CSV table of C-alpha atoms and ligand atoms in Angstrom, one decimal:
chain,number,residue,atom,x,y,z
A,1125,UNK,CA,0.0,0.0,0.0
A,1126,UNK,CA,1.3,3.5,-1.4
A,1127,UNK,CA,0.4,6.4,0.5
A,1128,UNK,CA,1.3,9.7,-1.4
A,1129,UNK,CA,2.2,13.5,-0.3
A,1130,UNK,CA,1.1,16.3,-3.2
A,1131,UNK,CA,1.6,20.0,-3.0
A,1132,UNK,CA,3.7,19.6,0.6
A,1133,UNK,CA,5.0,23.4,1.2
A,1134,UNK,CA,8.0,22.0,2.5
A,1135,UNK,CA,9.8,19.0,3.2
A,1136,UNK,CA,12.0,19.1,6.1
A,1137,UNK,CA,15.4,17.5,7.6
A,1138,UNK,CA,15.4,15.5,3.7
A,1139,UNK,CA,19.0,13.0,4.1
A,1140,UNK,CA,21.3,10.7,1.9
A,1141,UNK,CA,21.5,8.1,3.7
A,1142,UNK,CA,24.4,7.3,6.6
A,1143,UNK,CA,24.5,10.4,8.3
A,1144,UNK,CA,23.8,9.4,11.2
A,1145,UNK,CA,24.2,12.9,13.4
A,1146,UNK,CA,24.8,16.4,12.6
A,1147,UNK,CA,27.8,18.6,14.3
A,1148,UNK,CA,28.6,22.2,15.3
A,1149,UNK,CA,27.7,25.2,12.4
A,1150,UNK,CA,26.9,22.6,10.0
A,1151,UNK,CA,23.5,21.7,12.7
A,1152,UNK,CA,22.7,25.5,10.8
A,1153,UNK,CA,21.6,24.1,8.0
A,1154,UNK,CA,18.6,21.7,7.8
A,1155,UNK,CA,17.8,20.5,4.0
A,1156,UNK,CA,14.3,21.2,2.1
A,1157,UNK,CA,12.3,20.7,-1.0
A,1158,UNK,CA,9.6,23.9,-1.0
A,1159,UNK,CA,6.5,22.4,-2.9
A,1160,UNK,CA,7.0,18.9,-2.3
A,1161,UNK,CA,6.1,15.3,-2.6
A,1162,UNK,CA,6.4,12.8,-0.4
A,1163,UNK,CA,5.7,9.1,-0.8
A,1164,UNK,CA,5.3,6.2,2.1
A,1165,UNK,CA,4.9,2.5,1.1
A,1166,UNK,CA,3.8,0.0,3.7
A,1167,UNK,CA,5.7,1.6,6.8
A,1168,UNK,CA,8.9,2.9,5.2
A,1169,UNK,CA,10.1,6.4,3.3
A,1170,UNK,CA,9.9,5.3,-1.1
A,1171,UNK,CA,10.9,8.3,-2.5
A,1172,UNK,CA,10.5,12.8,-2.2
A,1173,UNK,CA,11.6,15.2,-4.3
A,1174,UNK,CA,10.0,18.5,-6.0
A,1175,UNK,CA,5.8,18.2,-7.1
A,1176,UNK,CA,7.9,18.9,-10.3
A,1177,UNK,CA,9.4,15.8,-10.6
A,1178,UNK,CA,6.2,14.1,-8.6
A,1179,UNK,CA,5.9,10.1,-10.3
A,1180,UNK,CA,2.7,9.8,-11.3
A,1181,UNK,CA,0.9,7.1,-9.5
A,1182,UNK,CA,-2.1,4.8,-10.0
A,1183,UNK,CA,-3.5,2.6,-6.8
A,1184,UNK,CA,-2.2,5.3,-4.2
A,1185,UNK,CA,-3.9,7.0,-0.8
A,1186,UNK,CA,-2.8,11.3,-2.7
A,1187,UNK,CA,-1.9,13.5,0.9
A,1188,UNK,CA,-2.9,16.5,0.0
A,1189,UNK,CA,-0.9,18.9,2.2
A,1190,UNK,CA,-1.0,22.6,0.7
A,1191,UNK,CA,-0.1,24.8,3.4
A,1192,UNK,CA,1.5,22.8,5.6
A,1193,UNK,CA,5.0,21.6,6.3
A,1194,UNK,CA,5.8,17.9,6.5
A,1195,UNK,CA,8.9,16.7,9.3
A,1196,UNK,CA,10.5,13.4,11.1
A,1197,UNK,CA,8.9,12.7,14.6
A,1198,UNK,CA,11.2,14.1,16.9
A,1199,UNK,CA,12.5,11.6,18.8
A,1200,UNK,CA,13.5,11.9,22.3
A,1201,UNK,CA,16.4,10.1,23.8
A,1202,UNK,CA,15.7,10.7,27.4
A,1203,UNK,CA,13.0,10.2,29.6
A,1204,UNK,CA,11.3,8.7,32.6
A,1205,UNK,CA,8.1,7.6,31.9
A,1206,UNK,CA,7.2,5.5,33.9
A,1207,UNK,CA,7.0,6.2,37.8
A,1208,UNK,CA,4.1,6.4,40.0
A,1209,UNK,CA,2.0,9.3,41.4
A,1210,UNK,CA,3.4,12.2,40.9
A,1211,UNK,CA,5.3,14.7,43.0
A,1212,UNK,CA,2.6,18.0,43.0
A,1213,UNK,CA,3.8,19.1,46.8
A,1214,UNK,CA,7.4,19.0,45.8
A,1215,UNK,CA,6.5,21.4,43.0
A,1216,UNK,CA,4.6,23.8,45.6
A,1217,UNK,CA,7.5,23.3,48.0
A,1218,UNK,CA,9.7,24.7,46.1
A,1219,UNK,CA,7.4,27.5,45.2
A,1220,UNK,CA,7.7,28.1,48.6
A,1221,UNK,CA,11.4,28.7,48.7
A,1222,UNK,CA,12.5,25.5,49.2
A,1223,UNK,CA,15.6,24.1,47.1
A,1224,UNK,CA,15.5,20.6,44.6
A,1225,UNK,CA,18.4,19.5,47.0
A,1226,UNK,CA,17.1,19.9,49.8
A,1227,UNK,CA,13.7,18.4,49.2
A,1228,UNK,CA,15.9,15.4,48.4
A,1229,UNK,CA,17.9,15.6,51.3
A,1230,UNK,CA,14.4,15.2,53.3
A,1231,UNK,CA,13.9,11.7,51.5
A,1232,UNK,CA,11.8,13.6,48.7
A,1233,UNK,CA,13.5,13.7,45.5
A,1234,UNK,CA,14.0,10.0,43.3
A,1235,UNK,CA,13.2,8.6,46.9
A,1236,UNK,CA,9.9,9.9,47.3
A,1237,UNK,CA,9.2,8.6,43.5
A,1238,UNK,CA,10.5,4.8,44.1
A,1239,UNK,CA,8.4,4.4,48.0
A,1240,UNK,CA,5.4,4.7,45.5
A,1241,UNK,CA,6.7,3.0,42.6
A,1242,UNK,CA,7.8,-0.3,45.5
A,1243,UNK,CA,3.5,0.3,46.6
A,1244,UNK,CA,2.3,0.6,43.4
A,1245,UNK,CA,1.8,-2.7,41.1
A,1246,UNK,CA,3.2,-3.2,37.7
A,1247,UNK,CA,-0.3,-2.7,35.9
A,1248,UNK,CA,-1.0,0.1,37.9
A,1249,UNK,CA,2.2,1.5,36.7
A,1250,UNK,CA,1.3,0.6,33.5
A,1251,UNK,CA,-1.8,1.9,33.1
A,1252,UNK,CA,-0.3,5.2,34.4
A,1253,UNK,CA,2.9,5.2,32.4
A,1254,UNK,CA,1.0,4.2,29.1
A,1255,UNK,CA,-1.6,7.6,29.5
A,1256,UNK,CA,2.1,9.3,29.1
A,1257,UNK,CA,2.9,7.1,26.4
A,1258,UNK,CA,0.3,8.1,24.6
A,1259,UNK,CA,0.8,11.9,25.0
A,1260,UNK,CA,3.5,12.1,23.9
A,1261,UNK,CA,2.4,10.1,20.2
A,1262,UNK,CA,-0.1,12.7,19.9
A,1263,UNK,CA,2.5,15.3,20.9
A,1264,UNK,CA,5.1,14.2,17.8
A,1265,UNK,CA,7.7,12.5,19.3
A,1266,UNK,CA,7.8,8.6,17.2
A,1267,UNK,CA,11.0,7.6,19.2
A,1268,UNK,CA,11.4,7.3,23.0
A,1269,UNK,CA,14.8,6.0,25.8
A,1270,UNK,CA,12.5,4.6,28.5
A,1271,UNK,CA,15.1,4.6,32.0
A,1272,UNK,CA,13.9,2.5,35.5
A,1273,UNK,CA,15.3,4.2,38.6
A,1274,UNK,CA,12.5,5.0,40.7
A,1275,UNK,CA,12.7,1.2,42.0
A,1276,UNK,CA,15.8,0.8,43.3
A,1277,UNK,CA,15.3,-2.5,44.7
A,1278,UNK,CA,15.3,-6.1,42.9
A,1279,UNK,CA,12.3,-5.8,42.5
A,1280,UNK,CA,11.3,-2.4,41.5
A,1281,UNK,CA,14.2,-2.1,39.4
A,1282,UNK,CA,12.2,-5.3,37.6
A,1283,UNK,CA,9.1,-4.7,37.9
A,1284,UNK,CA,9.7,-0.5,35.7
A,1285,UNK,CA,12.1,-3.0,32.8
A,1286,UNK,CA,8.9,-4.7,32.6
A,1287,UNK,CA,6.1,-1.8,32.0
A,1288,UNK,CA,8.6,-0.1,29.8
A,1289,UNK,CA,8.8,-4.2,27.6
A,1290,UNK,CA,5.1,-4.4,27.8
A,1291,UNK,CA,4.5,-0.8,26.2
A,1292,UNK,CA,7.6,-2.1,23.6
A,1293,UNK,CA,5.8,-4.8,22.8
A,1294,UNK,CA,1.9,-2.7,22.3
A,1295,UNK,CA,2.7,0.8,20.6
A,1296,UNK,CA,4.2,1.1,17.4
A,1297,UNK,CA,6.6,3.8,18.7
A,1298,UNK,CA,10.6,2.5,18.8
A,1299,UNK,CA,11.6,2.3,22.9
A,1300,UNK,CA,15.1,1.5,23.9
A,1301,UNK,CA,15.4,0.9,28.0
A,1302,UNK,CA,17.7,2.4,29.6
A,1303,UNK,CA,19.0,1.0,33.3
A,1304,UNK,CA,19.2,3.6,35.9
A,1305,UNK,CA,19.4,1.5,38.8
A,1306,UNK,CA,21.9,4.0,40.1
A,1307,UNK,CA,20.2,7.2,40.5
A,1308,UNK,CA,19.8,7.3,44.1
A,1309,UNK,CA,21.1,5.5,47.0
A,1310,UNK,CA,18.4,4.6,49.3
A,1311,UNK,CA,18.3,5.5,53.0
A,1312,UNK,CA,19.5,2.2,54.1
A,1313,UNK,CA,22.5,2.1,52.2
A,1314,UNK,CA,23.2,6.2,52.2
A,1315,UNK,CA,26.9,5.0,54.4
A,1316,UNK,CA,27.6,1.9,53.1
A,1317,UNK,CA,27.7,3.0,48.7
A,1318,UNK,CA,29.8,-0.2,48.0
A,1319,UNK,CA,26.4,-2.3,49.5
A,1320,UNK,CA,24.0,-0.7,47.2
A,1321,UNK,CA,26.3,-0.7,44.3
A,1322,UNK,CA,27.3,-4.1,44.7
A,1323,UNK,CA,23.5,-5.3,44.7
A,1324,UNK,CA,23.4,-3.3,41.6
A,1325,UNK,CA,26.7,-4.9,40.1
A,1326,UNK,CA,25.8,-9.0,41.2
A,1327,UNK,CA,22.3,-8.8,41.6
A,1328,UNK,CA,20.1,-6.4,39.5
A,1329,UNK,CA,22.2,-6.3,36.2
A,1330,UNK,CA,22.3,-10.3,36.0
A,1331,UNK,CA,18.3,-10.0,35.9
A,1332,UNK,CA,18.2,-7.0,33.6
A,1333,UNK,CA,21.0,-9.0,30.7
A,1334,UNK,CA,19.1,-12.7,31.0
A,1335,UNK,CA,15.5,-11.5,31.1
A,1336,UNK,CA,17.2,-8.6,27.8
A,1337,UNK,CA,15.5,-6.0,29.8
A,1338,UNK,CA,17.7,-3.0,29.1
A,1339,UNK,CA,19.2,-2.2,25.6
A,1340,UNK,CA,21.9,1.1,28.0
A,1341,UNK,CA,22.8,1.6,31.5
A,1342,UNK,CA,22.6,5.3,33.4
A,1343,UNK,CA,23.8,6.6,36.9
A,1344,UNK,CA,23.3,9.5,38.9
A,1345,UNK,CA,27.4,11.1,37.9
A,1346,UNK,CA,26.9,14.3,40.9
A,1347,UNK,CA,28.0,15.6,43.7
A,1348,UNK,CA,26.1,13.9,46.5
A,1349,UNK,CA,24.7,10.9,44.2
A,1350,UNK,CA,27.4,8.8,42.6
A,1351,UNK,CA,30.9,9.3,42.3
A,1352,UNK,CA,33.0,9.0,39.0
A,1353,UNK,CA,34.7,6.6,40.5
A,1354,UNK,CA,30.9,4.7,41.9
A,1355,UNK,CA,30.0,5.2,37.9
A,1356,UNK,CA,33.0,3.8,36.2
A,1357,UNK,CA,32.1,0.9,38.2
A,1358,UNK,CA,28.3,0.5,37.1
A,1359,UNK,CA,29.5,1.7,33.2
A,1360,UNK,CA,32.7,-1.2,33.4
A,1361,UNK,CA,30.2,-3.9,35.0
A,1362,UNK,CA,26.9,-2.6,32.5
A,1363,UNK,CA,29.1,-3.6,29.3
A,1364,UNK,CA,30.2,-6.5,30.7
A,1365,UNK,CA,26.1,-7.4,29.9
A,1366,UNK,CA,26.3,-5.5,26.8
A,1367,UNK,CA,24.8,-2.5,27.7
A,1368,UNK,CA,26.5,1.2,26.4
A,1369,UNK,CA,26.8,4.2,28.9
A,1370,UNK,CA,23.8,7.0,28.7
A,1371,UNK,CA,24.6,8.7,32.2
A,1372,UNK,CA,22.8,11.9,34.0
A,1373,UNK,CA,26.3,14.0,34.6
A,1374,UNK,CA,26.8,17.9,35.4
A,1375,UNK,CA,23.4,19.1,36.2
A,1376,UNK,CA,24.8,20.5,39.3
A,1377,UNK,CA,27.7,20.3,39.2
A,1378,UNK,CA,31.3,20.2,37.0
A,1379,UNK,CA,33.6,17.3,38.7
A,1380,UNK,CA,35.0,16.1,35.9
A,1381,UNK,CA,32.9,12.8,35.1
A,1382,UNK,CA,32.0,13.9,31.5
A,1383,UNK,CA,36.0,13.0,31.0
A,1384,UNK,CA,35.6,9.4,32.6
A,1385,UNK,CA,32.3,9.0,30.6
A,1386,UNK,CA,33.5,9.6,27.1
A,1387,UNK,CA,36.5,7.5,28.6
A,1388,UNK,CA,34.1,4.2,29.0
A,1389,UNK,CA,32.5,5.1,25.6
A,1390,UNK,CA,29.3,6.4,27.3
A,1391,UNK,CA,26.8,6.9,24.0
A,1392,UNK,CA,25.2,9.6,25.5
A,1393,UNK,CA,25.9,12.3,28.4
A,1394,UNK,CA,23.1,14.3,29.4
A,1395,UNK,CA,22.3,17.6,31.5
A,1396,UNK,CA,25.6,19.4,30.9
A,1397,UNK,CA,23.5,22.7,32.3
A,1398,UNK,CA,27.4,23.0,34.2
A,1399,UNK,CA,29.6,23.0,30.9
A,1400,UNK,CA,33.4,23.8,31.9
A,1401,UNK,CA,36.4,24.2,29.2
A,1402,UNK,CA,37.5,20.9,29.8
A,1403,UNK,CA,34.5,19.1,29.7
A,1404,UNK,CA,33.6,20.7,26.0
A,1405,UNK,CA,37.6,19.2,25.0
A,1406,UNK,CA,37.4,16.1,25.9
A,1407,UNK,CA,33.8,15.8,23.9
A,1408,UNK,CA,35.6,16.9,20.9
A,1409,UNK,CA,36.2,14.2,18.7
A,1410,UNK,CA,34.6,11.3,20.1
A,1411,UNK,CA,31.6,10.1,19.5
A,1412,UNK,CA,29.7,10.5,23.2
A,1413,UNK,CA,26.6,13.2,22.2
A,1414,UNK,CA,26.4,15.3,24.3
A,1415,UNK,CA,22.1,15.5,25.7
A,1416,UNK,CA,20.2,18.9,26.6
A,1417,UNK,CA,17.6,19.2,28.6
A,1418,UNK,CA,15.8,22.6,28.4
A,1419,UNK,CA,12.4,22.1,30.1
A,1420,UNK,CA,14.7,20.5,33.4
A,1421,UNK,CA,16.4,23.9,33.0
A,1422,UNK,CA,13.0,25.6,32.5
A,1423,UNK,CA,10.6,24.1,35.6
A,1424,UNK,CA,13.4,24.1,38.3
A,1425,UNK,CA,15.3,27.0,37.1
A,1426,UNK,CA,18.6,26.1,36.9
A,1427,UNK,CA,20.9,27.0,34.0
A,1428,UNK,CA,20.4,26.6,30.6
A,1429,UNK,CA,23.6,24.2,28.9
A,1430,UNK,CA,25.9,26.7,27.2
A,1431,UNK,CA,25.0,25.1,23.5
A,1432,UNK,CA,26.4,27.9,21.6
A,1433,UNK,CA,29.5,27.7,23.0
A,1434,UNK,CA,29.3,23.4,22.5
A,1435,UNK,CA,28.7,24.4,18.7
A,1436,UNK,CA,31.4,26.9,18.8
A,1437,UNK,CA,33.1,24.2,19.0
A,1438,UNK,CA,32.2,21.7,17.1
A,1439,UNK,CA,30.3,19.2,18.5
A,1440,UNK,CA,27.2,18.0,18.3
A,1441,UNK,CA,23.8,18.7,20.7
A,1442,UNK,CA,21.1,16.7,21.5
A,1443,UNK,CA,17.6,17.7,23.3
A,1444,UNK,CA,15.3,15.8,25.2
A,1445,UNK,CA,13.0,16.0,28.0
A,1446,UNK,CA,13.7,14.3,30.7
A,1447,UNK,CA,9.7,13.9,30.9
A,1448,UNK,CA,9.8,13.0,35.3
A,1449,UNK,CA,7.6,13.6,38.2
A,1450,UNK,CA,10.5,16.1,39.5
A,1451,UNK,CA,12.6,17.5,37.5
A,1452,UNK,CA,10.2,17.5,34.0
A,1453,UNK,CA,6.4,16.8,34.1
A,1454,UNK,CA,6.8,17.5,30.3
A,1455,UNK,CA,6.9,15.0,27.6
A,1456,UNK,CA,6.0,17.9,24.7
A,1457,UNK,CA,9.6,17.8,22.6
A,1458,UNK,CA,7.9,21.3,21.0
A,1459,UNK,CA,7.9,23.3,24.1
A,1460,UNK,CA,11.7,21.1,24.0
A,1461,UNK,CA,12.2,23.3,20.4
A,1462,UNK,CA,10.9,25.6,21.3
A,1463,UNK,CA,12.5,26.2,25.4
A,1464,UNK,CA,16.1,25.4,23.0
A,1465,UNK,CA,15.4,28.2,20.0
A,1466,UNK,CA,14.0,31.1,23.0
A,1467,UNK,CA,16.4,30.7,26.0
A,1468,UNK,CA,19.2,28.6,24.4
A,1469,UNK,CA,18.6,31.4,21.6
A,1470,UNK,CA,19.5,28.1,18.9
A,1471,UNK,CA,18.4,28.8,15.9
A,1472,UNK,CA,14.5,26.2,14.4
A,1473,UNK,CA,17.7,24.5,12.3
A,1474,UNK,CA,20.2,24.0,15.1
A,1475,UNK,CA,16.7,22.8,17.4
A,1476,UNK,CA,15.2,20.9,15.5
A,1477,UNK,CA,18.4,18.8,14.3
A,1478,UNK,CA,19.0,18.6,17.9
A,1479,UNK,CA,15.7,17.6,18.0
A,1480,UNK,CA,15.7,14.5,15.4
A,1481,UNK,CA,18.9,13.1,14.1
A,1482,UNK,CA,20.5,13.6,17.0
A,1483,UNK,CA,18.0,12.4,19.1
A,1484,UNK,CA,18.6,9.2,16.4
A,1485,UNK,CA,22.0,8.9,17.5
A,1486,UNK,CA,21.6,9.9,21.1
A,1487,UNK,CA,19.4,6.2,21.3
A,1488,UNK,CA,21.0,4.0,18.7
A,1489,UNK,CA,18.5,4.4,15.9
A,1490,UNK,CA,20.0,7.2,12.8
A,1491,UNK,CA,19.8,4.6,11.4
A,1492,UNK,CA,16.0,4.3,10.9
A,1493,UNK,CA,14.5,7.0,12.2
A,1494,UNK,CA,15.3,10.9,12.6
A,1495,UNK,CA,15.5,12.1,8.6
A,1496,UNK,CA,13.4,12.1,5.7
A,1497,UNK,CA,15.4,9.8,4.3
A,1498,UNK,CA,14.9,6.7,1.8
A,1499,UNK,CA,14.6,3.5,3.6
A,1500,UNK,CA,13.8,4.8,7.1
A,1501,UNK,CA,9.8,4.6,9.4
A,1502,UNK,CA,7.6,6.4,7.7
A,1503,UNK,CA,7.7,8.4,10.7
A,1504,UNK,CA,6.7,12.0,9.8
A,1505,UNK,CA,4.3,15.4,11.9
A,1506,UNK,CA,2.2,17.6,9.1
A,1507,UNK,CA,1.3,20.4,10.5
A,1508,UNK,CA,-1.5,22.2,10.1
A,1509,UNK,CA,-1.2,24.9,7.2
A,1510,UNK,CA,1.8,27.6,9.1
A,1511,UNK,CA,3.4,30.6,7.5
A,1512,UNK,CA,7.2,28.1,7.5
A,1513,UNK,CA,8.7,26.4,10.3
A,1514,UNK,CA,9.9,29.3,11.8
A,1515,UNK,CA,6.4,29.3,13.0
A,1516,UNK,CA,6.7,26.0,15.5
A,1517,UNK,CA,9.2,28.1,17.9
A,1518,UNK,CA,7.8,31.1,17.8
A,1519,UNK,CA,3.8,30.4,18.4
A,1520,UNK,CA,5.7,28.1,21.7
A,1521,UNK,CA,2.2,27.8,22.9
A,1522,UNK,CA,0.2,26.5,19.6
A,1523,UNK,CA,-0.7,23.4,19.6
A,1524,UNK,CA,0.3,23.2,15.1
A,1525,UNK,CA,0.1,19.6,14.2
A,1526,UNK,CA,-2.2,18.4,12.4
A,1527,UNK,CA,-1.3,14.4,12.3
A,1528,UNK,CA,0.8,12.9,13.4
A,1529,UNK,CA,2.1,8.6,11.5
A,1530,UNK,CA,4.4,5.8,12.6
A,1531,UNK,CA,5.4,3.7,11.3
A,1532,UNK,CA,3.6,4.4,8.2
A,1533,UNK,CA,0.2,4.5,10.2
A,1534,UNK,CA,-1.9,7.7,11.6
A,1535,UNK,CA,-1.6,7.2,15.3
B,3038,LIG,N1,18.8,14.1,37.8
B,3038,LIG,C1,18.4,13.0,38.1
B,3038,LIG,N2,17.6,12.2,37.3
B,3038,LIG,C2,16.2,13.4,36.2
B,3038,LIG,C3,15.5,13.8,37.6
B,3038,LIG,C4,14.4,12.9,38.8
B,3038,LIG,C5,13.9,13.3,40.1
B,3038,LIG,O1,14.2,14.5,40.3
B,3038,LIG,O2,13.2,12.3,40.4
B,3038,LIG,C6,17.0,14.5,36.0
B,3038,LIG,O3,16.7,13.3,35.4
B,3038,LIG,O4,16.3,15.2,36.4
B,3039,LIG,ZN1,17.1,12.6,33.6
């Protein structure tokens, strides 16, 4: 079955096969065709070009996209959408003057979510999480990475990863699972970090590997959470089980964590609200994708990742939501793209590259996702009639999406 889109006002992010990420000054370029056609065959992009070359098809479903922009769906390479309940009280506590750190030190924060998760059944967590997944798909996300990390017990972490597995089985969207047992030290291990790290390495990881529940391994490398040395142990143990690292680092402090991640072959380093010149140097010429999470900066009022400085140094950059109950209760990639433009001074071209092809790289799927390329998945955002794609970040609170196609199907 073929679908032919005709008269597309702008077809964005068209790329040759084999381009897996965009770096430095190239991020300012977003290749497009004006007045374009696009052919979808089954669930794959099979052809596209300017309207004057549009082939005469018979027996195809024709969709007239006059005035509409088509671009690849967003790739959200960093989320925690599997969780139980919410942290609304902490939100109000922060408005009233408490900091994220003060809330965490009182047993709130990640430990608050871990308590709720361990008290909630797997079925109930699945029901809550699938609503979030359905919501972000409607908002144009066509691939999503989901982390564990609110279990912090063998059973809790397995429960989260099994929920992610069920989501993978039941939804058409590409999902990658990341094991984040090293998200925080449970209260009973506060004075005995080594014992919790043993639990992660000797109890959690073997079970996760034997049930094939994760694609990546993560840790919260941060002052007061996991040290550089502790994170290296976790990364090494994960790699032995075939899990590549994707690490939370430099959210609040810079403690040479990025260097350790790059040396351990991390696929991505995520957060990066605080970045030193040395961090930028070690990222140069590495295979590690830096990932910025502007909705988190917005929600908890911390600095934004210095995108301009990093791109000027020739680095690539990806954008993701960080959807989680504590620091970012939003999975809206449209807001992320707009906030990157408004607050991080990324151009619309840079932000769209960061939220599509570079996001795909950061979750290991750039062969199949992240651009309009022949042979890639037919994952499309079809906008309402708009002036140009600049309107997407400009009209930051308006839903400009008409339809979303995932794997060849409108959702
Ligand atoms: N920083 C670490 N983890 C999450 C937030 C965790 C939480 O507060 O629940 C993040 O990416 O922001
Ligand atoms: Zn996160």
